[in-house]
Amino acid sequence: MTQVTPAIIKNSIATIADYPKPGIMFRDVTTLMANPEAFKATIDAFINEYKNQGFTKIIGTESRGFIFGAPLSYALGIPFIPVRKPGKLPREVIRQDYLLEYGEDTLELHVDAIVPGDKVLLVDDLLATGGTIEATAKLVAKLGGKATDAAFVVSLPELGGEQRVEKMGIKILKLVEFEGE
Ligand SMILES: O=P(O)(O)OC[C@H]1O[C@H](OP(=O)(O)OP(=O)(O)O)[C@H](O)[C@@H]1O
Ligand SMILES: Nc1ncnc2[nH]cnc12
């Protein structure tokens, strides 16, 4: 489905140069979240795209993925599953290491959170190198599910994440792009 992204979404995202490391242009969605009109436009755009599409689970990746994934899960009546940084989930987990734009990390998923045949929507605030979403999709696959789609508020195409995620057969929705700005 093609939709026009309201300008308020991009306009409400702040950019901080050289955070958290020199050379990084940090796209800060806290200013979007603090703007109720922009936040509503963001969640509504996701609802329009993903209603009645047969998803059985929505995954949000810690931490900013929780902020956009949980309201979508509530609105669509689809279970919300958190993928978390190490040591945060209390029951048995599977793990996946991955590289970030500015570091490396590990993600974990409860082993009983995904069942074979699940059709999973991945939600995160931002797509940069695609390492986070690739690791999350691998966790889903290890448990027999299939991440078919991934939704982002922001994509940074210069960092190659879109090709990396599409190569895995995952369809991307991005509401906003930042390129050399
Ligand atoms: O496409 P990638 O190169 O993987 O980068 C994107 C990821 O990086 C950020 O999360 P971060 O790991 O900084 O964690 P946070 O949400 O807890 O701040 C962002 O929220 C995405 O999850
Ligand atoms: N440039 C960026 N801005 C905000 N979050 C990010 N996560 C990875 N790269 C980022």
GROMACS .gro file of C-alpha atoms and ligand atoms in nm:
model
  213
    1MET     CA    1   0.000   0.000   0.000
    2THR     CA    2   0.139   0.343  -0.093
    3GLN     CA    3   0.075   0.621   0.153
    4VAL     CA    4   0.184   0.980   0.182
    5THR     CA    5   0.386   1.039   0.499
    6PRO     CA    6   0.270   1.349   0.687
    7ALA     CA    7   0.547   1.614   0.692
    8ILE     CA    8   0.507   1.657   1.067
    9ILE     CA    9   0.677   1.319   1.121
   10LYS     CA   10   1.010   1.419   0.962
   11ASN     CA   11   0.988   1.776   1.090
   12SER     CA   12   0.951   1.659   1.450
   13ILE     CA   13   1.272   1.447   1.449
   14ALA     CA   14   1.579   1.629   1.588
   15THR     CA   15   1.932   1.574   1.452
   16ILE     CA   16   2.233   1.584   1.682
   17ALA     CA   17   2.575   1.590   1.514
   18ASP     CA   18   2.862   1.382   1.660
   19TYR     CA   19   2.647   1.180   1.902
   20PRO     CA   20   2.725   0.929   2.046
   21LYS     CA   21   3.058   0.936   1.855
   22PRO     CA   22   3.227   1.185   1.620
   23GLY     CA   23   3.091   1.158   1.265
   24ILE     CA   24   2.748   1.015   1.363
   25MET     CA   25   2.439   1.223   1.279
   26PHE     CA   26   2.199   1.102   1.549
   27ARG     CA   27   1.830   1.110   1.449
   28ASP     CA   28   1.645   1.162   1.776
   29VAL     CA   29   1.287   1.032   1.787
   30THR     CA   30   1.228   1.152   2.145
   31THR     CA   31   1.118   1.485   1.995
   32LEU     CA   32   0.866   1.300   1.776
   33MET     CA   33   0.736   1.104   2.076
   34ALA     CA   34   0.692   1.430   2.269
   35ASN     CA   35   0.473   1.570   1.989
   36PRO     CA   36   0.129   1.399   2.016
   37GLU     CA   37   0.024   1.494   1.662
   38ALA     CA   38   0.345   1.353   1.514
   39PHE     CA   39   0.336   1.040   1.731
   40LYS     CA   40  -0.028   0.973   1.635
   41ALA     CA   41   0.049   1.026   1.265
   42THR     CA   42   0.333   0.773   1.296
   43ILE     CA   43   0.130   0.501   1.466
   44ASP     CA   44  -0.169   0.565   1.234
   45ALA     CA   45   0.055   0.518   0.928
   46PHE     CA   46   0.168   0.181   1.064
   47ILE     CA   47  -0.192   0.080   1.147
   48ASN     CA   48  -0.306   0.163   0.791
   49GLU     CA   49  -0.027  -0.046   0.643
   50TYR     CA   50  -0.055  -0.352   0.865
   51LYS     CA   51  -0.424  -0.397   0.954
   52ASN     CA   52  -0.580  -0.721   0.825
   53GLN     CA   53  -0.248  -0.855   0.690
   54GLY     CA   54  -0.246  -1.180   0.887
   55PHE     CA   55   0.041  -1.105   1.124
   56THR     CA   56   0.042  -1.334   1.427
   57LYS     CA   57   0.316  -1.151   1.627
   58ILE     CA   58   0.469  -0.802   1.641
   59ILE     CA   59   0.830  -0.780   1.762
   60GLY     CA   60   0.979  -0.459   1.898
   61THR     CA   61   1.356  -0.449   1.950
   62GLU     CA   62   1.495  -0.289   2.268
   63SER     CA   63   1.457  -0.013   2.338
   64ARG     CA   64   1.316   0.226   2.082
   65GLY     CA   65   1.135  -0.052   1.898
   66PHE     CA   66   0.916  -0.096   2.207
   67ILE     CA   67   0.787   0.261   2.180
   68PHE     CA   68   0.647   0.215   1.829
   69GLY     CA   69   0.571  -0.159   1.836
   70ALA     CA   70   0.360  -0.167   2.152
   71PRO     CA   71   0.094   0.088   2.045
   72LEU     CA   72   0.065  -0.088   1.708
   73SER     CA   73   0.016  -0.422   1.884
   74TYR     CA   74  -0.255  -0.264   2.104
   75ALA     CA   75  -0.433  -0.108   1.806
   76LEU     CA   76  -0.426  -0.423   1.590
   77GLY     CA   77  -0.487  -0.677   1.869
   78ILE     CA   78  -0.171  -0.873   1.779
   79PRO     CA   79   0.061  -1.010   2.053
   80PHE     CA   80   0.365  -0.791   2.127
   81ILE     CA   81   0.697  -0.971   2.173
   82PRO     CA   82   1.008  -0.791   2.305
   83VAL     CA   83   1.356  -0.872   2.172
   84ARG     CA   84   1.595  -0.753   2.441
   85LYS     CA   85   1.958  -0.680   2.519
   86PRO     CA   86   2.136  -0.956   2.716
   87GLY     CA   87   2.022  -1.059   3.064
   88LYS     CA   88   1.687  -0.878   3.064
   89LEU     CA   89   1.446  -1.162   2.980
   90PRO     CA   90   1.371  -1.388   3.279
   91ARG     CA   91   1.296  -1.723   3.112
   92GLU     CA   92   1.486  -1.945   2.866
   93VAL     CA   93   1.622  -1.744   2.570
   94ILE     CA   94   1.803  -1.781   2.238
   95ARG     CA   95   2.078  -1.531   2.154
   96GLN     CA   96   2.214  -1.360   1.842
   97ASP     CA   97   2.526  -1.139   1.822
   98TYR     CA   98   2.529  -0.844   1.577
   99LEU     CA   99   2.722  -0.532   1.471
  100LEU     CA  100   2.585  -0.176   1.506
  101GLU     CA  101   2.667   0.154   1.329
  102TYR     CA  102   2.866   0.243   1.640
  103GLY     CA  103   2.943  -0.079   1.824
  104GLU     CA  104   2.840  -0.440   1.874
  105ASP     CA  105   2.579  -0.611   2.088
  106THR     CA  106   2.370  -0.923   2.147
  107LEU     CA  107   1.994  -0.970   2.131
  108GLU     CA  108   1.779  -1.228   2.309
  109LEU     CA  109   1.430  -1.372   2.257
  110HIS     CA  110   1.226  -1.600   2.484
  111VAL     CA  111   1.222  -1.949   2.328
  112ASP     CA  112   0.843  -1.979   2.366
  113ALA     CA  113   0.765  -1.632   2.224
  114ILE     CA  114   0.753  -1.749   1.861
  115VAL     CA  115   0.600  -2.076   1.739
  116PRO     CA  116   0.649  -2.248   1.401
  117GLY     CA  117   0.433  -2.081   1.137
  118ASP     CA  118   0.422  -1.739   1.303
  119LYS     CA  119   0.406  -1.448   1.053
  120VAL     CA  120   0.601  -1.174   1.224
  121LEU     CA  121   0.616  -0.797   1.179
  122LEU     CA  122   0.938  -0.636   1.306
  123VAL     CA  123   0.913  -0.277   1.433
  124ASP     CA  124   1.195  -0.037   1.515
  125ASP     CA  125   1.246   0.338   1.520
  126LEU     CA  126   1.535   0.342   1.274
  127LEU     CA  127   1.712   0.136   1.006
  128ALA     CA  128   2.085   0.209   0.974
  129THR     CA  129   2.317  -0.084   0.883
  130GLY     CA  130   2.035  -0.336   0.927
  131GLY     CA  131   2.233  -0.539   1.182
  132THR     CA  132   1.964  -0.515   1.449
  133ILE     CA  133   1.681  -0.624   1.221
  134GLU     CA  134   1.890  -0.901   1.061
  135ALA     CA  135   1.971  -1.039   1.408
  136THR     CA  136   1.604  -1.015   1.511
  137ALA     CA  137   1.486  -1.193   1.194
  138LYS     CA  138   1.744  -1.469   1.258
  139LEU     CA  139   1.606  -1.519   1.610
  140VAL     CA  140   1.253  -1.552   1.467
  141ALA     CA  141   1.372  -1.805   1.206
  142LYS     CA  142   1.555  -2.015   1.469
  143LEU     CA  143   1.216  -2.069   1.638
  144GLY     CA  144   1.037  -2.159   1.312
  145GLY     CA  145   0.868  -1.823   1.248
  146LYS     CA  146   0.905  -1.596   0.945
  147ALA     CA  147   0.965  -1.220   0.967
  148THR     CA  148   0.799  -1.107   0.642
  149ASP     CA  149   0.788  -0.731   0.704
  150ALA     CA  150   0.978  -0.461   0.893
  151ALA     CA  151   0.847  -0.113   0.980
  152PHE     CA  152   1.069   0.186   1.059
  153VAL     CA  153   0.999   0.548   1.137
  154VAL     CA  154   1.338   0.644   0.988
  155SER     CA  155   1.573   0.489   0.732
  156LEU     CA  156   1.931   0.600   0.665
  157PRO     CA  157   1.977   0.455   0.311
  158GLU     CA  158   2.346   0.548   0.289
  159LEU     CA  159   2.425   0.285   0.554
  160GLY     CA  160   2.301  -0.005   0.341
  161GLY     CA  161   2.041  -0.151   0.576
  162GLU     CA  162   1.763  -0.152   0.319
  163GLN     CA  163   1.950  -0.383   0.079
  164ARG     CA  164   2.065  -0.604   0.365
  165VAL     CA  165   1.711  -0.649   0.498
  166GLU     CA  166   1.553  -0.691   0.153
  167LYS     CA  167   1.813  -0.959   0.073
  168MET     CA  168   1.660  -1.160   0.358
  169GLY     CA  169   1.320  -1.142   0.182
  170ILE     CA  170   1.181  -0.891   0.429
  171LYS     CA  171   0.956  -0.613   0.295
  172ILE     CA  172   1.037  -0.268   0.435
  173LEU     CA  173   0.813   0.026   0.523
  174LYS     CA  174   0.997   0.349   0.614
  175LEU     CA  175   0.808   0.668   0.688
  176VAL     CA  176   1.106   0.907   0.664
  177GLU     CA  177   1.453   0.906   0.503
  178PHE     CA  178   1.757   1.113   0.598
  179GLU     CA  179   2.038   1.136   0.342
  180GLY     CA  180   2.331   1.375   0.379
  181GLU     CA  181   2.128   1.626   0.579
  182LIG     O1  182   2.025  -0.078   1.160
  182LIG     P1  183   2.125  -0.080   1.273
  182LIG     O2  184   2.263  -0.040   1.230
  182LIG     O3  185   2.124  -0.208   1.347
  182LIG     O4  186   2.085   0.036   1.375
  182LIG     C1  187   1.955   0.063   1.417
  182LIG     C2  188   1.934   0.031   1.562
  182LIG     O5  189   2.019   0.113   1.644
  182LIG     C3  190   1.939   0.177   1.744
  182LIG     O6  191   1.927   0.102   1.858
  182LIG     P2  192   2.038   0.089   1.972
  182LIG     O7  193   2.105  -0.045   1.957
  182LIG     O8  194   2.124   0.211   1.971
  182LIG     O9  195   1.955   0.074   2.105
  182LIG     P3  196   1.845   0.166   2.180
  182LIG    O10  197   1.718   0.161   2.097
  182LIG    O11  198   1.828   0.095   2.310
  182LIG    O12  199   1.898   0.306   2.190
  182LIG     C4  200   1.804   0.190   1.678
  182LIG    O13  201   1.700   0.209   1.772
  182LIG     C5  202   1.791   0.061   1.603
  182LIG    O14  203   1.744  -0.044   1.686
  183LIG     N1  204   2.230   0.771   1.322
  183LIG     C1  205   2.148   0.717   1.412
  183LIG     N2  206   2.058   0.794   1.476
  183LIG     C2  207   1.976   0.737   1.569
  183LIG     N3  208   1.979   0.610   1.603
  183LIG     C3  209   2.068   0.530   1.542
  183LIG     N4  210   2.093   0.399   1.552
  183LIG     C4  211   2.194   0.368   1.468
  183LIG     N5  212   2.234   0.477   1.401
  183LIG     C5  213   2.156   0.580   1.445
   0.00000   0.00000   0.00000
